[in-house]
């Protein structure tokens, strides 16, 4: 698995044309919006009041279609083939940008604002397709990397689009004409690239589309709330948009008043945040070991909170200087702290948002995903508007300074994060699992991608070497796993909370607690009936000498009740690590224990239930394990 990289997706037709199309779309949107605002606010000779009216009206017109048409867009994306829908939206973009080009040439605010509304409509239609096509094009273990690339491409495209759109209008009298040509050319380019996107079949071709916006909007929001983890992932992403809007809306004035510069420092601040978000998004695949690792979400939330708050302490008062260039600002005392804060807020925002998108894509039924994304877009629009309104209220009514707004955003992020994680402790549990396994081990995987089913029920069987086996396996397999474990390990302080949160199933021997034993088998059968992964350690206890003990017959009892595929797995190197019974604190010391031991987890192809006796599974695990424990 180490040879794989998310960047290899950029060489494959199943991803590259889509990635380029969506990046061009984000780039063109921002070229258009910034060129339009430059023309209307600064170059048409309008009064200050008119310019302010149009500047405030523009974002409202762009976001209005998200409220009106997101639900319909989600249904359309569910019902029809997605590659064709992308070509439809890129064709719309050509038409819309042609209208915008006419507005640039005749310098008409009405035409330009009308085209902006249509651009919002086109983005509304594209949004559900953008995120629901990824699970069809990518393998489950590629979702985090693919989403990371998409978020990186979007962040950088937005930044470059803003710079280019502003720059085009400074060329001189021909600026509007150049902008007109640019937006149409970019739209045509996006359409031509989109023609190479492979087919992505409709998820729900028999779906009947409702054209009543309010009723269907309520319907998609009900789909969002069906699964608690998905519902809270949607809330988390919406909070990301709230935080991003609250921060970036303040950057122009922050650069002027608190950094002592003007537009050049605004672009530097925006670039630091955008590039940081892109880098954080790209890093998610490496940090998650190519799984949907929601343990990164608490890490991202903690980082965003800490560095938003530090932005306040880095420069709580206005700058003593004014009119600074970028080089002059960099030479000022405290400038590097501010730049680092802005970049790291973006980095941790990437850690935060990419796993949430991957979680939604992996946990939502395929025939509902587009509509759930539509519900996400509706909620995002609400949070963006709320961030803009609260920013105005905080400054103009409550008298907050811009650094105090940053402080408030950091504190609110901590509160919202605590609420989400208290409602769905799986997020924090995965964070602990992710942090502990990466602190204690260097893990190499073999056959996990190919042999653990992407969906449907399966029984995982593995040798049992240490107290950390369940946490290590859970951190490396993309899907949630229900572990069956000895009730004494299940009751270990601190770890017991993690095991309960992960819905582990405690089990005891027939002589020790027959009632608990029967309850465990009932829970295992129900989990398999629900299409979940269940993992067991058929030896029944931790190894005392590093060797595999005979497998007990409980696995046969499970399969007799419900015939499901069985995946043999083996841990290697765990015996020489901490937390095995070879450790001096947990058993008699024989050899030096190893911190951050290099361990391996291997999986063999699934066996049919009819072939999976205790003896055959023991032989398969022994062959996988080899001579090393």
XYZ file of C-alpha atoms in Angstrom:
629
model
C 0.000 0.000 0.000
C 2.903 2.332 0.543
C 3.430 2.479 -3.211
C 0.006 3.998 -3.718
C -0.548 7.737 -3.619
C -3.485 10.023 -4.191
C -1.433 11.743 -6.897
C -1.627 8.566 -8.985
C -5.328 9.411 -9.447
C -4.212 12.405 -11.528
C -2.985 9.960 -14.151
C -6.273 8.088 -14.420
C -9.222 8.926 -16.627
C -11.712 7.958 -13.917
C -10.550 10.986 -11.875
C -8.411 13.473 -13.826
C -11.069 14.909 -16.218
C -13.479 15.396 -13.322
C -10.774 17.028 -11.191
C -9.796 19.449 -13.973
C -13.455 20.238 -14.778
C -14.383 21.117 -11.200
C -11.163 23.114 -10.710
C -11.785 25.101 -13.901
C -15.344 25.744 -12.761
C -14.245 27.092 -9.366
C -11.515 29.172 -11.043
C -13.909 30.670 -13.603
C -16.570 31.484 -10.993
C -14.060 33.531 -9.034
C -12.522 35.197 -12.086
C -16.014 36.334 -13.033
C -17.157 37.446 -9.579
C -14.046 39.461 -8.788
C -13.820 41.052 -12.237
C -17.504 41.959 -11.992
C -17.107 43.562 -8.547
C -14.027 45.496 -9.673
C -15.948 46.859 -12.656
C -19.135 47.740 -10.771
C -17.652 49.108 -7.551
C -14.570 50.913 -8.853
C -14.777 51.559 -12.605
C -18.329 52.551 -13.530
C -18.320 55.859 -11.671
C -21.255 54.886 -9.477
C -21.949 56.635 -6.195
C -20.587 55.111 -3.008
C -24.116 54.100 -2.004
C -24.783 52.370 -5.342
C -21.443 50.577 -5.258
C -22.077 49.341 -1.714
C -25.577 48.185 -2.706
C -24.289 46.132 -5.624
C -21.368 44.722 -3.582
C -23.783 43.476 -0.902
C -26.356 42.293 -3.433
C -23.853 40.144 -5.350
C -23.236 37.409 -2.728
C -26.968 37.265 -1.945
C -27.816 36.666 -5.610
C -25.158 33.955 -5.898
C -26.294 32.025 -2.833
C -30.077 32.382 -3.356
C -30.294 29.421 -5.816
C -28.869 27.123 -3.151
C -31.967 27.755 -1.055
C -34.385 27.505 -3.978
C -33.047 24.676 -6.118
C -30.671 22.434 -4.121
C -33.342 19.837 -3.380
C -34.324 19.597 -7.040
C -30.644 19.409 -8.022
C -30.170 16.477 -5.635
C -33.058 14.578 -7.183
C -31.781 15.203 -10.713
C -28.284 14.007 -9.731
C -29.837 10.844 -8.262
C -32.018 10.060 -11.268
C -29.670 10.639 -14.214
C -26.220 9.535 -15.325
C -23.716 11.883 -13.701
C -21.139 12.390 -16.450
C -23.930 13.565 -18.754
C -25.188 15.931 -16.037
C -21.716 17.428 -15.696
C -21.673 18.086 -19.445
C -25.079 19.743 -19.110
C -23.817 22.030 -16.341
C -20.656 22.942 -18.267
C -22.828 23.724 -21.314
C -24.912 25.969 -19.041
C -21.686 27.640 -17.960
C -20.851 28.531 -21.577
C -24.289 30.123 -22.046
C -24.143 31.967 -18.708
C -20.634 33.273 -19.299
C -21.650 34.445 -22.766
C -24.355 36.541 -21.091
C -21.764 37.750 -18.574
C -19.404 38.630 -21.426
C -22.105 40.840 -22.938
C -22.482 42.505 -19.537
C -18.740 43.220 -19.422
C -18.700 44.656 -22.940
C -21.683 46.977 -22.433
C -20.762 47.552 -18.769
C -24.229 46.746 -17.485
C -24.555 45.980 -13.744
C -28.026 44.492 -14.324
C -26.759 41.945 -16.878
C -23.726 41.075 -14.754
C -25.806 40.536 -11.622
C -28.346 38.481 -13.567
C -25.532 36.291 -14.859
C -24.242 35.957 -11.304
C -27.608 34.554 -10.197
C -27.448 32.063 -13.078
C -23.889 31.141 -12.042
C -25.234 30.346 -8.575
C -27.929 28.193 -10.204
C -25.321 26.313 -12.235
C -23.197 25.744 -9.114
C -26.296 24.523 -7.281
C -26.919 21.891 -9.966
C -23.264 20.843 -10.058
C -22.779 20.489 -6.274
C -24.646 17.182 -5.671
C -22.957 15.615 -8.710
C -19.505 16.820 -7.614
C -19.448 14.862 -4.372
C -21.714 11.916 -5.248
C -19.671 10.921 -8.315
C -16.524 10.337 -6.247
C -17.670 7.098 -4.533
C -18.598 5.732 -7.967
C -15.227 6.611 -9.488
C -12.994 5.764 -6.516
C -12.388 2.746 -4.314
C -13.273 3.156 -0.629
C -9.604 3.414 0.327
C -9.195 6.204 -2.253
C -12.009 8.396 -0.953
C -9.890 10.368 1.501
C -7.148 11.003 -1.053
C -9.636 11.897 -3.789
C -11.526 14.316 -1.546
C -8.206 15.801 -0.464
C -7.279 16.513 -4.076
C -10.713 18.010 -4.783
C -10.551 20.296 -1.743
C -7.001 21.305 -2.616
C -7.993 22.036 -6.215
C -11.008 24.039 -5.089
C -9.037 26.130 -2.549
C -6.237 26.972 -4.966
C -8.655 27.626 -7.845
C -10.658 30.073 -5.726
C -7.505 31.917 -4.716
C -6.108 32.116 -8.246
C -9.510 33.094 -9.637
C -9.735 36.032 -7.259
C -6.238 37.201 -8.193
C -6.775 36.812 -11.940
C -10.257 38.378 -11.915
C -8.960 41.444 -10.072
C -5.858 41.681 -12.264
C -7.785 41.537 -15.541
C -9.694 44.691 -14.660
C -6.447 46.589 -14.117
C -5.211 46.146 -17.666
C -6.782 49.411 -18.701
C -9.727 50.319 -20.873
C -9.712 46.879 -22.513
C -9.974 45.122 -19.144
C -13.714 44.359 -19.430
C -13.256 42.934 -22.935
C -10.346 40.743 -21.777
C -12.450 39.533 -18.848
C -15.310 38.739 -21.234
C -13.052 36.647 -23.439
C -11.465 34.929 -20.432
C -14.681 33.725 -18.778
C -16.099 32.349 -22.032
C -12.807 30.636 -22.915
C -12.613 29.035 -19.483
C -16.217 27.836 -19.751
C -15.547 26.239 -23.146
C -12.395 24.617 -21.785
C -14.360 23.119 -18.895
C -16.932 21.663 -21.276
C -14.278 20.117 -23.529
C -12.540 18.480 -20.561
C -15.850 17.224 -19.143
C -16.441 15.178 -22.294
C -13.683 12.813 -21.103
C -15.358 12.011 -17.771
C -16.353 8.294 -17.765
C -19.966 7.261 -17.318
C -21.294 7.181 -13.765
C -24.652 5.351 -13.782
C -27.725 6.831 -12.133
C -28.067 5.781 -8.496
C -31.902 5.910 -8.473
C -33.170 5.930 -12.093
C -36.770 5.284 -10.992
C -36.897 8.266 -8.638
C -39.826 10.611 -9.239
C -38.728 14.231 -9.160
C -40.757 16.625 -7.059
C -40.744 20.204 -8.350
C -42.044 21.728 -5.112
C -38.893 23.294 -3.608
C -39.985 23.742 0.011
C -41.486 20.253 0.400
C -38.509 18.558 -1.233
C -36.044 20.640 0.781
C -37.669 19.295 3.941
C -37.451 15.822 2.415
C -33.703 15.965 1.759
C -33.097 17.341 5.245
C -34.901 14.278 6.624
C -32.470 12.096 4.656
C -29.582 14.041 6.184
C -30.897 13.243 9.678
C -31.413 9.499 9.078
C -27.969 8.463 10.335
C -26.542 10.199 13.364
C -22.929 10.079 12.154
C -23.879 11.499 8.730
C -26.092 14.168 10.263
C -23.279 15.391 12.460
C -20.729 15.196 9.646
C -23.037 17.502 7.676
C -23.203 19.829 10.677
C -19.411 19.746 10.893
C -18.959 20.679 7.223
C -21.469 23.499 7.555
C -19.503 24.790 10.504
C -16.371 24.730 8.315
C -18.161 27.043 5.867
C -19.334 29.252 8.737
C -15.806 29.555 10.084
C -14.276 30.091 6.626
C -16.813 32.783 5.767
C -16.376 34.538 9.121
C -12.586 34.587 8.737
C -12.181 35.444 5.056
C -14.845 38.173 5.171
C -12.682 40.033 7.692
C -9.364 39.660 5.853
C -9.568 42.817 3.633
C -10.087 45.141 6.602
C -7.806 43.069 8.829
C -4.956 43.465 6.328
C -5.450 47.221 6.186
C -6.079 48.006 9.862
C -4.148 45.348 11.746
C -1.404 44.304 9.324
C -0.689 47.819 8.115
C -1.068 47.096 4.410
C -3.717 47.070 1.738
C -4.698 44.719 -1.067
C -1.301 43.034 -1.339
C -1.409 41.978 2.301
C -5.049 40.896 1.941
C -3.995 38.561 -0.875
C -1.094 37.287 1.243
C -3.444 36.507 4.150
C -5.943 34.811 1.833
C -3.153 32.864 0.125
C -1.827 31.599 3.449
C -5.275 30.350 4.486
C -6.081 28.840 1.055
C -2.708 27.152 0.544
C -2.817 25.887 4.137
C -6.241 24.339 3.496
C -4.926 22.721 0.331
C -1.876 21.274 2.089
C -3.961 20.004 4.997
C -6.395 18.372 2.576
C -3.563 16.625 0.739
C -1.980 15.419 3.990
C -5.162 13.601 5.051
C -4.443 10.525 2.930
C -1.000 10.016 4.444
C -2.207 10.639 7.984
C -5.214 8.337 7.574
C -3.278 5.478 5.908
C -5.819 5.541 3.057
C -8.847 4.877 5.243
C -11.827 7.096 5.995
C -10.191 8.282 9.210
C -12.644 10.439 11.118
C -10.120 10.519 13.936
C -8.544 13.443 12.064
C -11.685 15.535 12.621
C -11.071 16.234 16.331
C -7.418 16.982 15.521
C -8.543 19.488 12.875
C -11.073 21.073 15.218
C -8.499 21.466 17.989
C -6.032 23.072 15.590
C -8.592 25.486 14.119
C -9.648 26.490 17.619
C -6.101 27.034 18.874
C -4.838 29.072 15.933
C -8.011 31.180 15.574
C -7.624 32.144 19.221
C -3.916 32.808 18.762
C -4.708 35.219 15.908
C -6.318 37.428 18.529
C -3.310 37.346 20.848
C -0.839 37.770 17.967
C -2.154 41.248 17.073
C -5.042 42.444 19.318
C -4.552 46.127 18.434
C -4.294 48.060 15.196
C -0.961 48.265 13.379
C 1.289 51.229 14.093
C 2.357 51.457 10.432
C 0.338 51.795 7.226
C 0.852 51.199 3.528
C 3.301 48.327 4.091
C 4.382 46.134 1.219
C 4.561 42.364 1.722
C 8.333 42.535 2.298
C 7.951 45.379 4.789
C 5.223 43.534 6.659
C 7.351 40.393 6.886
C 10.095 42.456 8.537
C 7.687 43.712 11.227
C 7.856 42.158 14.728
C 5.230 39.422 15.169
C 4.497 39.052 11.454
C 5.680 35.441 11.257
C 3.375 34.454 14.110
C 0.388 35.941 12.269
C 1.356 34.256 8.993
C 1.845 30.921 10.751
C -1.541 31.226 12.471
C -3.322 31.915 9.176
C -1.583 29.020 7.420
C -2.185 26.550 10.254
C -5.872 27.464 10.565
C -6.068 26.400 6.911
C -4.001 23.225 7.432
C -6.187 22.052 10.303
C -9.327 23.036 8.369
C -8.163 20.559 5.708
C -7.706 17.855 8.368
C -11.225 18.680 9.561
C -13.304 18.819 6.407
C -11.851 16.109 4.124
C -12.647 13.135 6.417
C -16.166 14.502 6.947
C -16.860 14.461 3.213
C -15.388 10.963 2.959
C -17.548 9.821 5.881
C -20.732 11.100 4.240
C -19.811 9.406 0.969
C -18.975 6.076 2.632
C -21.884 5.881 5.107
C -24.774 7.201 2.966
C -26.729 4.744 0.777
C -25.703 5.220 -2.863
C -29.281 5.976 -3.982
C -29.575 8.801 -1.403
C -26.123 10.396 -1.561
C -26.879 13.132 -4.104
C -29.908 14.249 -2.107
C -27.912 14.220 1.137
C -25.297 16.420 -0.565
C -28.145 18.692 -1.661
C -29.276 18.912 1.962
C -25.697 19.698 2.931
C -25.637 22.543 0.400
C -28.856 23.999 1.810
C -27.448 23.906 5.322
C -24.117 25.340 4.118
C -25.981 28.274 2.577
C -27.752 28.919 5.886
C -24.457 28.875 7.787
C -22.730 31.161 5.248
C -25.507 33.729 5.555
C -25.450 33.375 9.355
C -21.681 33.961 9.398
C -22.052 37.117 7.313
C -24.889 38.447 9.496
C -23.145 37.615 12.768
C -19.949 39.258 11.523
C -21.863 42.476 10.884
C -23.707 42.270 14.220
C -20.510 41.516 16.172
C -18.711 44.547 14.779
C -21.433 47.128 14.240
C -23.767 46.295 17.132
C -21.576 44.634 19.768
C -18.491 46.666 18.917
C -16.123 43.724 18.403
C -12.767 44.394 16.788
C -11.674 42.041 13.986
C -9.240 40.131 16.278
C -12.111 39.731 18.736
C -14.192 38.232 15.915
C -11.362 35.716 15.342
C -11.346 34.943 19.070
C -15.124 34.451 19.068
C -14.909 32.108 16.043
C -12.245 30.041 17.823
C -14.304 29.757 21.010
C -17.477 28.917 19.064
C -15.567 26.249 17.115
C -14.539 24.624 20.398
C -18.146 24.680 21.651
C -19.655 23.291 18.436
C -16.971 20.596 18.272
C -17.650 19.541 21.861
C -21.388 19.319 21.119
C -20.853 17.204 17.996
C -18.429 14.833 19.686
C -20.620 14.430 22.766
C -23.542 13.474 20.524
C -21.439 11.168 18.320
C -18.510 9.966 20.455
C -17.325 7.820 17.513
C -15.414 10.873 16.252
C -13.394 11.228 19.441
C -13.023 7.466 19.842
C -11.507 7.227 16.356
C -9.185 10.107 17.224
C -7.891 8.228 20.268
C -7.545 5.020 18.271
C -5.725 6.848 15.462
C -3.415 8.706 17.865
C -2.592 5.660 20.007
C -1.838 3.295 17.143
C 0.368 5.842 15.354
C 2.140 6.718 18.580
C 2.892 3.113 19.468
C 3.357 1.416 16.086
C 4.618 1.757 12.529
C 2.066 -0.260 10.570
C 2.511 -1.967 7.209
C -0.588 -3.391 5.504
C -0.920 -6.336 3.135
C -4.129 -7.250 1.288
C -6.504 -5.101 3.337
C -7.785 -3.132 0.326
C -8.274 -6.189 -1.848
C -9.727 -8.665 0.634
C -11.880 -6.814 3.185
C -15.298 -6.305 1.491
C -16.261 -2.707 0.741
C -19.845 -3.369 1.795
C -22.054 -6.088 3.179
C -21.531 -8.433 6.152
C -18.309 -10.322 6.765
C -16.538 -12.012 9.660
C -12.894 -11.073 10.267
C -10.766 -13.607 12.184
C -7.297 -12.764 13.497
C -4.631 -13.996 15.892
C -4.635 -12.288 19.283
C -1.252 -10.976 20.418
C -1.718 -7.808 22.473
C -4.169 -5.596 24.286
C -3.993 -3.140 21.372
C -4.994 -5.581 18.601
C -8.561 -4.322 18.241
C -7.536 -0.658 18.180
C -4.835 -1.337 15.599
C -7.143 -3.287 13.273
C -9.918 -0.708 13.652
C -7.511 2.048 12.650
C -6.442 0.286 9.438
C -9.727 -1.021 7.990
C -11.828 1.644 6.207
C -15.163 0.352 7.510
C -16.411 0.379 11.111
C -15.888 -2.978 12.837
C -17.791 -4.620 15.686
C -15.141 -6.436 17.736
C -15.886 -9.473 19.881
C -13.496 -9.406 22.818
C -12.908 -10.948 26.195
C -14.997 -9.101 28.750
C -11.901 -8.503 30.896
C -10.131 -6.624 28.087
C -13.411 -4.860 27.341
C -13.365 -3.580 30.945
C -9.825 -2.103 30.954
C -10.070 1.511 32.221
C -9.979 4.216 29.495
C -9.935 1.595 26.727
C -13.347 0.358 27.869
C -14.905 3.701 26.906
C -13.389 3.376 23.434
C -14.626 -0.209 23.081
C -18.162 0.686 24.204
C -18.252 3.638 21.836
C -17.153 1.350 18.990
C -20.009 -1.033 19.934
C -17.610 -3.853 20.732
C -19.256 -7.071 21.925
C -17.960 -8.466 25.250
C -17.888 -12.243 25.559
C -17.122 -14.761 28.312
C -16.642 -18.517 28.487
C -19.588 -20.857 28.954
C -18.464 -21.805 32.475
C -17.623 -18.241 33.449
C -20.816 -16.475 32.333
C -23.208 -18.423 30.076
C -25.696 -15.553 29.950
C -23.065 -13.115 28.628
C -21.911 -15.747 26.128
C -25.400 -16.197 24.693
C -25.958 -12.455 24.611
C -22.734 -12.064 22.651
C -23.792 -14.575 19.990
C -27.135 -12.803 19.614
C -25.359 -9.452 19.161
C -22.950 -10.943 16.597
C -25.783 -12.392 14.555
C -27.716 -9.123 14.603
C -24.656 -7.149 13.511
C -24.084 -9.492 10.556
C -27.770 -9.308 9.681
C -27.395 -5.524 9.562
C -24.571 -5.827 7.016
C -21.745 -4.923 9.419
C -18.190 -6.206 9.785
C -17.602 -8.329 12.882
C -14.091 -9.250 14.064
C -13.247 -12.101 16.440
C -10.095 -13.558 17.955
C -10.885 -17.300 17.809
C -8.050 -18.284 20.169
C -10.224 -16.960 22.972
C -7.363 -15.292 24.851
C -4.119 -13.383 24.407
C -1.170 -15.531 23.415
C 1.225 -16.208 26.310
C 4.210 -17.202 24.199
C 3.731 -15.430 20.846
C 2.404 -18.571 19.162
C -1.114 -19.079 17.795
C -3.306 -21.218 20.064
C -5.912 -23.625 18.612
C -9.022 -21.848 17.311
C -12.173 -22.511 19.277
C -15.448 -23.613 17.747
C -17.290 -20.355 18.394
C -16.558 -19.232 14.836
C -18.419 -22.287 13.520
C -21.380 -21.493 15.756
C -21.505 -17.959 14.339
C -21.423 -19.221 10.734
C -24.031 -21.915 11.421
C -26.466 -19.185 12.420
C -25.605 -16.871 9.510
C -23.474 -17.809 6.499
C -21.257 -14.833 5.648
C -17.795 -14.499 4.026
C -14.874 -14.966 6.414
C -11.642 -12.962 6.001
C -8.531 -14.497 7.625
C -6.210 -11.817 9.037
C -2.867 -11.930 10.842
C -0.851 -9.549 12.980
C 2.935 -9.741 12.731
C 5.457 -8.103 15.023
C 3.039 -7.387 17.864
C 4.661 -9.858 20.258
C 7.821 -7.753 20.448
C 5.832 -4.548 20.948
C 4.470 -2.977 24.093
C 1.144 -4.240 25.510
C 1.694 -7.897 24.690
C 2.119 -10.329 27.582
C 5.851 -10.228 26.965
C 5.877 -6.698 28.394
C 7.539 -6.483 31.820
C 4.500 -4.751 33.309
C 1.968 -7.227 31.925
C 3.837 -10.499 32.233
C 7.259 -11.999 32.778
C 10.019 -10.096 30.928
C 11.750 -12.274 28.337
C 13.018 -9.877 25.696
C 13.220 -6.059 25.564
C 9.894 -4.511 24.608
C 9.792 -2.127 21.641
C 8.147 1.288 21.539
C 6.866 2.252 18.046
C 7.446 -1.316 16.890
C 7.192 -2.062 13.186
C 4.124 -4.285 12.846
C 2.182 -5.733 9.938
C -1.468 -6.524 9.330
C -2.248 -8.949 6.510
C -5.527 -10.235 5.075
C -6.187 -13.239 2.831
C -9.041 -13.597 0.302
C -12.436 -14.270 1.914
C -13.557 -17.852 2.433
C -17.149 -18.957 1.939
C -18.926 -19.925 5.150
C -19.131 -23.571 4.041
C -15.321 -23.752 3.807
C -14.579 -21.867 7.018
C -14.167 -24.324 9.880
C -12.097 -23.501 12.949
C -9.309 -25.726 11.642
C -9.178 -24.231 8.127
C -9.265 -20.687 9.486
C -6.476 -21.471 11.960
C -4.371 -22.853 9.122
C -5.059 -19.770 6.977
C -4.097 -17.371 9.780
C -0.954 -19.388 10.556
C 0.074 -19.232 6.901
C -0.515 -15.466 6.845
C 1.327 -14.887 10.112
C 4.375 -16.903 9.082
C 7.212 -17.364 11.556
C 6.822 -13.901 13.121
C 4.333 -13.072 15.859
